[in-house]
Amino acid sequence: MKIIMLGAPGAGKGTQAKKIAAKYEIPHISTGDIFRANIKNGTELGKKAKTYMDQGLLVPDELVVDLVVDRVNQEDCSNGYVLDGFPRTIPQAESLKKALASMGQEMDYAINVEVPDENIIHRMSGRRACVDCGSTYHLEYAPTKEEDICDNCGGSLILRDDDKPETVKKRLDVYHEQTQPLIDYYANEGILRDVDGTIDINDVFAEIVKVLGE
Ligand code: AP5
Ligand code: MG
């Protein structure tokens, strides 16, 4: 099963993608996580990506597309995968479609997690991410067992650099301008499925399972 997660920054794409990956035993591929790992490791890609990410802007398509196409060609993706944060522009979607078509494949679902802008800023200010493994929590909605310690690996939790309210506002503008058109794009492809992202995390997941099947 090949799935794309669509939705505004903070809609819960990563939260739901992790649950999908665990239930259906497919890899979770987050371009944001790949860039953050590169930034942490001080790679050239990380240095380039950081200048855009810190401003709330998209990293140029040419730095993203090959990276994802290479990743989905790896052995562990043979039964499918869940893409989180990619594609994010129409050109990225077209490149993905072309790359898959050349292998006789196509995406199965684009799950659009719908959350209004008003809810997003509050959500982002409460999000905490693990510096070591990238696991994501929320002070109110998805707290850790021990304050500021990652449940998964024991690492410390931080507020992401791009989760400051002014940067979140910019990311929302960029989302509406460059990524939202993908909703119509995948509706036209016949694979769009909308889910309400404002309800409890487990209820959102139950909606997604209804779409994907047990
Ligand atoms: P990326 O990391 O993809 O960030 P994003 O799309 O802005 O989305 P987020 O990760 O912020 O939110 P999310 O939807 O995953 O929400 P989460 O599950 O964490 O990208 C970062 C940057 O990298 C981009 O700005 C860009 O610069 C660059 N980039 C990445 N991919 C790119 C690409 N393809 N092209 C170009 N540039 C690219 O949830 C948010 C919070 O809410 C959490 O605290 C969570 O616990 C909580 N929460 C989740 N669901 C619920 C719920 N139902 N109720 C209450 N709280 C909830
Ligand atoms: Mg995410």
PDB file of C-alpha atoms and ligand atoms in Angstrom:
ATOM      1  CA  MET A   1       0.000   0.000   0.000  1.00  0.00           C
ATOM      2  CA  LYS A   2       1.475   3.349  -1.077  1.00  0.00           C
ATOM      3  CA  ILE A   3       0.132   6.286   0.864  1.00  0.00           C
ATOM      4  CA  ILE A   4       0.687  10.058   0.801  1.00  0.00           C
ATOM      5  CA  MET A   5      -0.125  12.154   3.879  1.00  0.00           C
ATOM      6  CA  LEU A   6      -1.417  15.632   3.020  1.00  0.00           C
ATOM      7  CA  GLY A   7      -2.196  18.418   5.462  1.00  0.00           C
ATOM      8  CA  ALA A   8      -1.050  21.739   6.858  1.00  0.00           C
ATOM      9  CA  PRO A   9       2.011  21.994   9.096  1.00  0.00           C
ATOM     10  CA  GLY A  10       0.956  20.516  12.419  1.00  0.00           C
ATOM     11  CA  ALA A  11      -2.136  18.762  11.054  1.00  0.00           C
ATOM     12  CA  GLY A  12      -0.825  15.490  12.468  1.00  0.00           C
ATOM     13  CA  LYS A  13       0.731  13.934   9.345  1.00  0.00           C
ATOM     14  CA  GLY A  14       3.740  12.602  11.257  1.00  0.00           C
ATOM     15  CA  THR A  15       1.649  11.389  14.202  1.00  0.00           C
ATOM     16  CA  GLN A  16      -0.690   9.426  11.931  1.00  0.00           C
ATOM     17  CA  ALA A  17       2.021   8.259   9.501  1.00  0.00           C
ATOM     18  CA  LYS A  18       3.859   6.560  12.393  1.00  0.00           C
ATOM     19  CA  LYS A  19       0.689   4.713  13.406  1.00  0.00           C
ATOM     20  CA  ILE A  20      -0.001   3.665   9.806  1.00  0.00           C
ATOM     21  CA  ALA A  21       3.579   2.440   9.395  1.00  0.00           C
ATOM     22  CA  ALA A  22       3.315   0.333  12.567  1.00  0.00           C
ATOM     23  CA  LYS A  23      -0.088  -1.202  11.751  1.00  0.00           C
ATOM     24  CA  TYR A  24       0.533  -1.972   8.081  1.00  0.00           C
ATOM     25  CA  GLU A  25       4.250  -2.744   8.539  1.00  0.00           C
ATOM     26  CA  ILE A  26       5.501  -0.336   5.902  1.00  0.00           C
ATOM     27  CA  PRO A  27       8.248   2.313   6.175  1.00  0.00           C
ATOM     28  CA  HIS A  28       7.397   5.874   7.235  1.00  0.00           C
ATOM     29  CA  ILE A  29       9.274   8.286   4.985  1.00  0.00           C
ATOM     30  CA  SER A  30       9.267  11.872   6.273  1.00  0.00           C
ATOM     31  CA  THR A  31      11.226  14.383   4.204  1.00  0.00           C
ATOM     32  CA  GLY A  32      11.212  16.783   7.175  1.00  0.00           C
ATOM     33  CA  ASP A  33      12.786  14.081   9.383  1.00  0.00           C
ATOM     34  CA  ILE A  34      15.369  13.285   6.670  1.00  0.00           C
ATOM     35  CA  PHE A  35      16.353  16.969   6.481  1.00  0.00           C
ATOM     36  CA  ARG A  36      16.487  17.316  10.280  1.00  0.00           C
ATOM     37  CA  ALA A  37      18.747  14.227  10.503  1.00  0.00           C
ATOM     38  CA  ASN A  38      21.017  15.791   7.860  1.00  0.00           C
ATOM     39  CA  ILE A  39      21.115  19.093   9.767  1.00  0.00           C
ATOM     40  CA  LYS A  40      22.023  17.253  12.963  1.00  0.00           C
ATOM     41  CA  ASN A  41      24.814  15.360  11.184  1.00  0.00           C
ATOM     42  CA  GLY A  42      26.136  18.551   9.551  1.00  0.00           C
ATOM     43  CA  THR A  43      25.903  17.231   5.969  1.00  0.00           C
ATOM     44  CA  GLU A  44      25.986  19.479   2.887  1.00  0.00           C
ATOM     45  CA  LEU A  45      22.305  18.683   2.241  1.00  0.00           C
ATOM     46  CA  GLY A  46      21.499  19.612   5.843  1.00  0.00           C
ATOM     47  CA  LYS A  47      23.331  22.948   5.557  1.00  0.00           C
ATOM     48  CA  LYS A  48      21.444  23.820   2.366  1.00  0.00           C
ATOM     49  CA  ALA A  49      18.046  22.689   3.711  1.00  0.00           C
ATOM     50  CA  LYS A  50      18.440  24.582   7.012  1.00  0.00           C
ATOM     51  CA  THR A  51      18.567  28.004   5.358  1.00  0.00           C
ATOM     52  CA  TYR A  52      15.094  27.405   3.895  1.00  0.00           C
ATOM     53  CA  MET A  53      13.561  25.525   6.817  1.00  0.00           C
ATOM     54  CA  ASP A  54      14.481  28.168   9.396  1.00  0.00           C
ATOM     55  CA  GLN A  55      12.561  30.739   7.345  1.00  0.00           C
ATOM     56  CA  GLY A  56       9.514  28.488   6.989  1.00  0.00           C
ATOM     57  CA  LEU A  57      10.158  28.142   3.245  1.00  0.00           C
ATOM     58  CA  LEU A  58      10.187  24.968   1.159  1.00  0.00           C
ATOM     59  CA  VAL A  59      13.508  23.406   0.258  1.00  0.00           C
ATOM     60  CA  PRO A  60      13.918  23.574  -3.567  1.00  0.00           C
ATOM     61  CA  ASP A  61      12.311  20.664  -5.459  1.00  0.00           C
ATOM     62  CA  GLU A  62      15.647  19.505  -6.896  1.00  0.00           C
ATOM     63  CA  LEU A  63      17.002  18.788  -3.399  1.00  0.00           C
ATOM     64  CA  VAL A  64      13.973  16.654  -2.497  1.00  0.00           C
ATOM     65  CA  VAL A  65      12.786  14.643  -5.469  1.00  0.00           C
ATOM     66  CA  ASP A  66      15.817  12.398  -6.118  1.00  0.00           C
ATOM     67  CA  LEU A  67      16.166  11.732  -2.431  1.00  0.00           C
ATOM     68  CA  VAL A  68      12.592  10.388  -2.192  1.00  0.00           C
ATOM     69  CA  VAL A  69      12.732   8.459  -5.464  1.00  0.00           C
ATOM     70  CA  ASP A  70      15.936   6.724  -4.286  1.00  0.00           C
ATOM     71  CA  ARG A  71      14.333   5.943  -0.935  1.00  0.00           C
ATOM     72  CA  VAL A  72      11.155   4.361  -2.351  1.00  0.00           C
ATOM     73  CA  ASN A  73      13.299   2.166  -4.595  1.00  0.00           C
ATOM     74  CA  GLN A  74      14.898   0.487  -1.603  1.00  0.00           C
ATOM     75  CA  GLU A  75      14.083  -3.111  -0.752  1.00  0.00           C
ATOM     76  CA  ASP A  76      12.034  -2.354   2.382  1.00  0.00           C
ATOM     77  CA  CYS A  77       9.561  -0.329   0.278  1.00  0.00           C
ATOM     78  CA  SER A  78       8.524  -3.279  -1.879  1.00  0.00           C
ATOM     79  CA  ASN A  79       5.227  -3.716   0.025  1.00  0.00           C
ATOM     80  CA  GLY A  80       4.510   0.006   0.092  1.00  0.00           C
ATOM     81  CA  TYR A  81       5.281   3.021   2.277  1.00  0.00           C
ATOM     82  CA  VAL A  82       3.763   6.110   3.775  1.00  0.00           C
ATOM     83  CA  LEU A  83       5.102   9.444   2.517  1.00  0.00           C
ATOM     84  CA  ASP A  84       4.888  12.297   5.041  1.00  0.00           C
ATOM     85  CA  GLY A  85       5.700  15.813   3.828  1.00  0.00           C
ATOM     86  CA  PHE A  86       6.224  14.795   0.214  1.00  0.00           C
ATOM     87  CA  PRO A  87       5.041  15.719  -2.355  1.00  0.00           C
ATOM     88  CA  ARG A  88       4.554  19.319  -1.343  1.00  0.00           C
ATOM     89  CA  THR A  89       4.336  21.044  -4.724  1.00  0.00           C
ATOM     90  CA  ILE A  90       2.695  20.120  -8.030  1.00  0.00           C
ATOM     91  CA  PRO A  91       6.131  19.621  -9.707  1.00  0.00           C
ATOM     92  CA  GLN A  92       7.095  17.190  -6.887  1.00  0.00           C
ATOM     93  CA  ALA A  93       3.823  15.286  -7.427  1.00  0.00           C
ATOM     94  CA  GLU A  94       4.439  15.127 -11.170  1.00  0.00           C
ATOM     95  CA  SER A  95       8.020  13.885 -10.662  1.00  0.00           C
ATOM     96  CA  LEU A  96       6.814  11.188  -8.269  1.00  0.00           C
ATOM     97  CA  LYS A  97       4.101  10.090 -10.688  1.00  0.00           C
ATOM     98  CA  LYS A  98       6.613   9.836 -13.539  1.00  0.00           C
ATOM     99  CA  ALA A  99       9.165   7.917 -11.465  1.00  0.00           C
ATOM    100  CA  LEU A 100       6.526   5.420 -10.296  1.00  0.00           C
ATOM    101  CA  ALA A 101       5.015   5.050 -13.780  1.00  0.00           C
ATOM    102  CA  SER A 102       8.441   4.074 -15.129  1.00  0.00           C
ATOM    103  CA  MET A 103       8.289   1.108 -12.718  1.00  0.00           C
ATOM    104  CA  GLY A 104       4.641   0.338 -13.573  1.00  0.00           C
ATOM    105  CA  GLN A 105       3.459   1.642 -10.182  1.00  0.00           C
ATOM    106  CA  GLU A 106       1.133   4.328  -8.817  1.00  0.00           C
ATOM    107  CA  MET A 107       0.127   5.727  -5.434  1.00  0.00           C
ATOM    108  CA  ASP A 108      -2.951   4.171  -3.786  1.00  0.00           C
ATOM    109  CA  TYR A 109      -4.189   6.862  -1.387  1.00  0.00           C
ATOM    110  CA  ALA A 110      -3.639  10.513  -0.517  1.00  0.00           C
ATOM    111  CA  ILE A 111      -4.966  11.023   3.006  1.00  0.00           C
ATOM    112  CA  ASN A 112      -5.756  14.678   3.667  1.00  0.00           C
ATOM    113  CA  VAL A 113      -5.732  15.464   7.391  1.00  0.00           C
ATOM    114  CA  GLU A 114      -7.934  18.547   7.736  1.00  0.00           C
ATOM    115  CA  VAL A 115      -7.238  21.043  10.538  1.00  0.00           C
ATOM    116  CA  PRO A 116      -8.171  24.755  10.349  1.00  0.00           C
ATOM    117  CA  ASP A 117      -5.374  27.342  10.667  1.00  0.00           C
ATOM    118  CA  GLU A 118      -6.797  28.589  14.009  1.00  0.00           C
ATOM    119  CA  ASN A 119      -5.933  25.259  15.681  1.00  0.00           C
ATOM    120  CA  ILE A 120      -2.443  24.987  14.198  1.00  0.00           C
ATOM    121  CA  ILE A 121      -0.524  27.700  16.067  1.00  0.00           C
ATOM    122  CA  HIS A 122      -1.685  26.393  19.443  1.00  0.00           C
ATOM    123  CA  ARG A 123      -0.745  22.849  18.470  1.00  0.00           C
ATOM    124  CA  MET A 124       2.727  23.810  17.322  1.00  0.00           C
ATOM    125  CA  SER A 125       3.624  25.773  20.428  1.00  0.00           C
ATOM    126  CA  GLY A 126       2.897  22.642  22.502  1.00  0.00           C
ATOM    127  CA  ARG A 127       4.752  20.206  20.283  1.00  0.00           C
ATOM    128  CA  ARG A 128       8.011  18.754  21.570  1.00  0.00           C
ATOM    129  CA  ALA A 129      10.414  16.625  19.533  1.00  0.00           C
ATOM    130  CA  CYS A 130      13.175  14.303  20.680  1.00  0.00           C
ATOM    131  CA  VAL A 131      16.675  15.554  19.761  1.00  0.00           C
ATOM    132  CA  ASP A 132      17.888  11.968  19.339  1.00  0.00           C
ATOM    133  CA  CYS A 133      15.152   9.911  17.616  1.00  0.00           C
ATOM    134  CA  GLY A 134      12.759  12.627  16.380  1.00  0.00           C
ATOM    135  CA  SER A 135       9.691  11.200  18.166  1.00  0.00           C
ATOM    136  CA  THR A 136       6.997  13.844  18.518  1.00  0.00           C
ATOM    137  CA  TYR A 137       4.849  14.652  21.555  1.00  0.00           C
ATOM    138  CA  HIS A 138       2.467  17.343  22.700  1.00  0.00           C
ATOM    139  CA  LEU A 139       2.475  18.930  26.164  1.00  0.00           C
ATOM    140  CA  GLU A 140      -1.327  18.677  26.331  1.00  0.00           C
ATOM    141  CA  TYR A 141      -2.505  16.125  23.744  1.00  0.00           C
ATOM    142  CA  ALA A 142       0.289  13.543  23.638  1.00  0.00           C
ATOM    143  CA  PRO A 143       2.425  13.990  26.793  1.00  0.00           C
ATOM    144  CA  THR A 144       5.459  11.867  27.652  1.00  0.00           C
ATOM    145  CA  LYS A 145       5.400   9.642  30.733  1.00  0.00           C
ATOM    146  CA  GLU A 146       8.254  11.657  32.309  1.00  0.00           C
ATOM    147  CA  GLU A 147       8.460  15.405  31.729  1.00  0.00           C
ATOM    148  CA  ASP A 148      10.880  16.404  28.899  1.00  0.00           C
ATOM    149  CA  ILE A 149      12.194  12.825  28.411  1.00  0.00           C
ATOM    150  CA  CYS A 150      11.457  10.843  25.247  1.00  0.00           C
ATOM    151  CA  ASP A 151       9.344   7.702  25.934  1.00  0.00           C
ATOM    152  CA  ASN A 152      10.982   5.972  22.992  1.00  0.00           C
ATOM    153  CA  CYS A 153      14.711   6.487  23.633  1.00  0.00           C
ATOM    154  CA  GLY A 154      15.186   8.603  26.784  1.00  0.00           C
ATOM    155  CA  GLY A 155      16.503  11.602  24.773  1.00  0.00           C
ATOM    156  CA  SER A 156      15.755  15.244  25.643  1.00  0.00           C
ATOM    157  CA  LEU A 157      12.805  17.070  24.149  1.00  0.00           C
ATOM    158  CA  ILE A 158      12.953  20.442  22.396  1.00  0.00           C
ATOM    159  CA  LEU A 159      10.678  22.900  20.618  1.00  0.00           C
ATOM    160  CA  ARG A 160      11.560  22.647  16.916  1.00  0.00           C
ATOM    161  CA  ASP A 161      13.361  25.757  15.546  1.00  0.00           C
ATOM    162  CA  ASP A 162      10.591  26.305  12.994  1.00  0.00           C
ATOM    163  CA  ASP A 163       7.756  26.034  15.548  1.00  0.00           C
ATOM    164  CA  LYS A 164       8.038  29.643  16.742  1.00  0.00           C
ATOM    165  CA  PRO A 165       4.677  31.369  16.052  1.00  0.00           C
ATOM    166  CA  GLU A 166       6.090  33.760  13.393  1.00  0.00           C
ATOM    167  CA  THR A 167       7.686  30.883  11.458  1.00  0.00           C
ATOM    168  CA  VAL A 168       4.542  28.770  11.788  1.00  0.00           C
ATOM    169  CA  LYS A 169       2.545  31.638  10.211  1.00  0.00           C
ATOM    170  CA  LYS A 170       4.973  31.695   7.272  1.00  0.00           C
ATOM    171  CA  ARG A 171       4.760  27.888   6.913  1.00  0.00           C
ATOM    172  CA  LEU A 172       0.967  28.140   6.801  1.00  0.00           C
ATOM    173  CA  ASP A 173       1.148  30.776   4.028  1.00  0.00           C
ATOM    174  CA  VAL A 174       3.560  28.581   2.078  1.00  0.00           C
ATOM    175  CA  TYR A 175       1.249  25.583   2.620  1.00  0.00           C
ATOM    176  CA  HIS A 176      -1.805  27.409   1.256  1.00  0.00           C
ATOM    177  CA  GLU A 177       0.077  28.722  -1.735  1.00  0.00           C
ATOM    178  CA  GLN A 178       2.202  25.733  -2.780  1.00  0.00           C
ATOM    179  CA  THR A 179       0.871  22.552  -1.162  1.00  0.00           C
ATOM    180  CA  GLN A 180      -2.903  22.961  -0.915  1.00  0.00           C
ATOM    181  CA  PRO A 181      -3.280  22.668  -4.736  1.00  0.00           C
ATOM    182  CA  LEU A 182      -2.278  19.006  -4.273  1.00  0.00           C
ATOM    183  CA  ILE A 183      -5.705  18.361  -2.732  1.00  0.00           C
ATOM    184  CA  ASP A 184      -7.396  19.015  -6.093  1.00  0.00           C
ATOM    185  CA  TYR A 185      -4.560  17.243  -7.896  1.00  0.00           C
ATOM    186  CA  TYR A 186      -5.127  13.987  -5.978  1.00  0.00           C
ATOM    187  CA  ALA A 187      -8.918  14.395  -6.108  1.00  0.00           C
ATOM    188  CA  ASN A 188      -8.531  14.403  -9.896  1.00  0.00           C
ATOM    189  CA  GLU A 189      -6.348  11.307  -9.654  1.00  0.00           C
ATOM    190  CA  GLY A 190      -9.235   9.675  -7.731  1.00  0.00           C
ATOM    191  CA  ILE A 191      -7.156   8.768  -4.654  1.00  0.00           C
ATOM    192  CA  LEU A 192      -7.935  11.643  -2.257  1.00  0.00           C
ATOM    193  CA  ARG A 193      -9.531  10.759   1.093  1.00  0.00           C
ATOM    194  CA  ASP A 194     -10.343  13.512   3.622  1.00  0.00           C
ATOM    195  CA  VAL A 195     -10.208  12.870   7.358  1.00  0.00           C
ATOM    196  CA  ASP A 196     -11.064  15.222  10.231  1.00  0.00           C
ATOM    197  CA  GLY A 197      -7.777  16.023  11.984  1.00  0.00           C
ATOM    198  CA  THR A 198      -9.323  18.023  14.834  1.00  0.00           C
ATOM    199  CA  ILE A 199     -10.566  15.032  16.819  1.00  0.00           C
ATOM    200  CA  ASP A 200      -8.551  12.902  19.255  1.00  0.00           C
ATOM    201  CA  ILE A 201      -5.358  11.314  17.813  1.00  0.00           C
ATOM    202  CA  ASN A 202      -6.739   7.757  18.143  1.00  0.00           C
ATOM    203  CA  ASP A 203     -10.070   8.737  16.570  1.00  0.00           C
ATOM    204  CA  VAL A 204      -8.262  10.273  13.577  1.00  0.00           C
ATOM    205  CA  PHE A 205      -6.383   7.005  13.209  1.00  0.00           C
ATOM    206  CA  ALA A 206      -9.630   4.999  13.368  1.00  0.00           C
ATOM    207  CA  GLU A 207     -10.964   7.136  10.484  1.00  0.00           C
ATOM    208  CA  ILE A 208      -7.813   6.414   8.486  1.00  0.00           C
ATOM    209  CA  VAL A 209      -8.085   2.660   9.136  1.00  0.00           C
ATOM    210  CA  LYS A 210     -11.671   2.823   7.826  1.00  0.00           C
ATOM    211  CA  VAL A 211     -10.297   4.297   4.611  1.00  0.00           C
ATOM    212  CA  LEU A 212      -7.363   1.881   4.251  1.00  0.00           C
ATOM    213  CA  GLY A 213      -9.109  -1.267   5.493  1.00  0.00           C
ATOM    214  CA  GLU A 214      -8.093  -3.584   8.364  1.00  0.00           C
TER     215      GLU A 214
HETATM  216  P1  AP5 B   1       7.930  18.852   7.989  1.00  0.00           P
HETATM  217  O1  AP5 B   1       8.746  18.259   9.046  1.00  0.00           O
HETATM  218  O2  AP5 B   1       7.232  17.953   7.023  1.00  0.00           O
HETATM  219  O3  AP5 B   1       6.898  19.835   8.664  1.00  0.00           O
HETATM  220  P2  AP5 B   1       5.375  20.216   8.335  1.00  0.00           P
HETATM  221  O4  AP5 B   1       4.727  19.715   7.111  1.00  0.00           O
HETATM  222  O5  AP5 B   1       5.358  21.669   8.496  1.00  0.00           O
HETATM  223  O6  AP5 B   1       4.581  19.415   9.331  1.00  0.00           O
HETATM  224  P3  AP5 B   1       4.922  19.137  10.777  1.00  0.00           P
HETATM  225  O7  AP5 B   1       5.920  18.050  10.912  1.00  0.00           O
HETATM  226  O8  AP5 B   1       5.219  20.441  11.466  1.00  0.00           O
HETATM  227  O9  AP5 B   1       3.486  18.676  11.302  1.00  0.00           O
HETATM  228  P4  AP5 B   1       2.762  17.270  11.185  1.00  0.00           P
HETATM  229  O10 AP5 B   1       1.595  17.412  10.267  1.00  0.00           O
HETATM  230  O11 AP5 B   1       3.713  16.144  10.960  1.00  0.00           O
HETATM  231  O12 AP5 B   1       2.162  17.219  12.651  1.00  0.00           O
HETATM  232  P5  AP5 B   1       2.575  16.329  13.926  1.00  0.00           P
HETATM  233  O13 AP5 B   1       2.128  14.924  13.720  1.00  0.00           O
HETATM  234  O14 AP5 B   1       3.968  16.579  14.346  1.00  0.00           O
HETATM  235  O15 AP5 B   1       8.800  19.872   7.146  1.00  0.00           O
HETATM  236  C1  AP5 B   1       9.615  20.840   7.781  1.00  0.00           C
HETATM  237  C2  AP5 B   1      10.298  21.693   6.733  1.00  0.00           C
HETATM  238  O16 AP5 B   1      11.142  20.853   5.906  1.00  0.00           O
HETATM  239  C3  AP5 B   1       9.390  22.408   5.739  1.00  0.00           C
HETATM  240  O17 AP5 B   1       8.914  23.630   6.255  1.00  0.00           O
HETATM  241  C4  AP5 B   1      10.325  22.561   4.536  1.00  0.00           C
HETATM  242  O18 AP5 B   1      11.210  23.627   4.725  1.00  0.00           O
HETATM  243  C5  AP5 B   1      11.135  21.284   4.545  1.00  0.00           C
HETATM  244  N1  AP5 B   1      10.547  20.221   3.708  1.00  0.00           N
HETATM  245  C6  AP5 B   1      10.097  18.998   4.138  1.00  0.00           C
HETATM  246  N2  AP5 B   1       9.606  18.276   3.103  1.00  0.00           N
HETATM  247  C7  AP5 B   1       9.745  19.066   1.994  1.00  0.00           C
HETATM  248  C8  AP5 B   1       9.410  18.882   0.624  1.00  0.00           C
HETATM  249  N3  AP5 B   1       8.816  17.773   0.182  1.00  0.00           N
HETATM  250  N4  AP5 B   1       9.683  19.896  -0.221  1.00  0.00           N
HETATM  251  C9  AP5 B   1      10.269  21.022   0.205  1.00  0.00           C
HETATM  252  N5  AP5 B   1      10.604  21.276   1.482  1.00  0.00           N
HETATM  253  C10 AP5 B   1      10.354  20.291   2.380  1.00  0.00           C
HETATM  254  O19 AP5 B   1       1.564  17.000  14.978  1.00  0.00           O
HETATM  255  C11 AP5 B   1       1.752  18.334  15.421  1.00  0.00           C
HETATM  256  C12 AP5 B   1       1.503  18.417  16.944  1.00  0.00           C
HETATM  257  O20 AP5 B   1       0.121  18.214  17.200  1.00  0.00           O
HETATM  258  C13 AP5 B   1       2.246  17.335  17.739  1.00  0.00           C
HETATM  259  O21 AP5 B   1       2.663  17.879  18.955  1.00  0.00           O
HETATM  260  C14 AP5 B   1       1.183  16.239  17.953  1.00  0.00           C
HETATM  261  O22 AP5 B   1       1.412  15.504  19.150  1.00  0.00           O
HETATM  262  C15 AP5 B   1      -0.097  17.061  18.018  1.00  0.00           C
HETATM  263  N6  AP5 B   1      -1.250  16.371  17.426  1.00  0.00           N
HETATM  264  C16 AP5 B   1      -1.269  15.582  16.320  1.00  0.00           C
HETATM  265  N7  AP5 B   1      -2.522  15.146  16.059  1.00  0.00           N
HETATM  266  C17 AP5 B   1      -3.320  15.691  17.023  1.00  0.00           C
HETATM  267  C18 AP5 B   1      -4.718  15.620  17.297  1.00  0.00           C
HETATM  268  N8  AP5 B   1      -5.560  14.892  16.535  1.00  0.00           N
HETATM  269  N9  AP5 B   1      -5.194  16.311  18.363  1.00  0.00           N
HETATM  270  C19 AP5 B   1      -4.344  17.045  19.156  1.00  0.00           C
HETATM  271  N10 AP5 B   1      -3.015  17.144  18.942  1.00  0.00           N
HETATM  272  C20 AP5 B   1      -2.504  16.479  17.895  1.00  0.00           C
HETATM  273 MG    MG B   2       5.823  16.055  10.716  1.00  0.00          MG
END
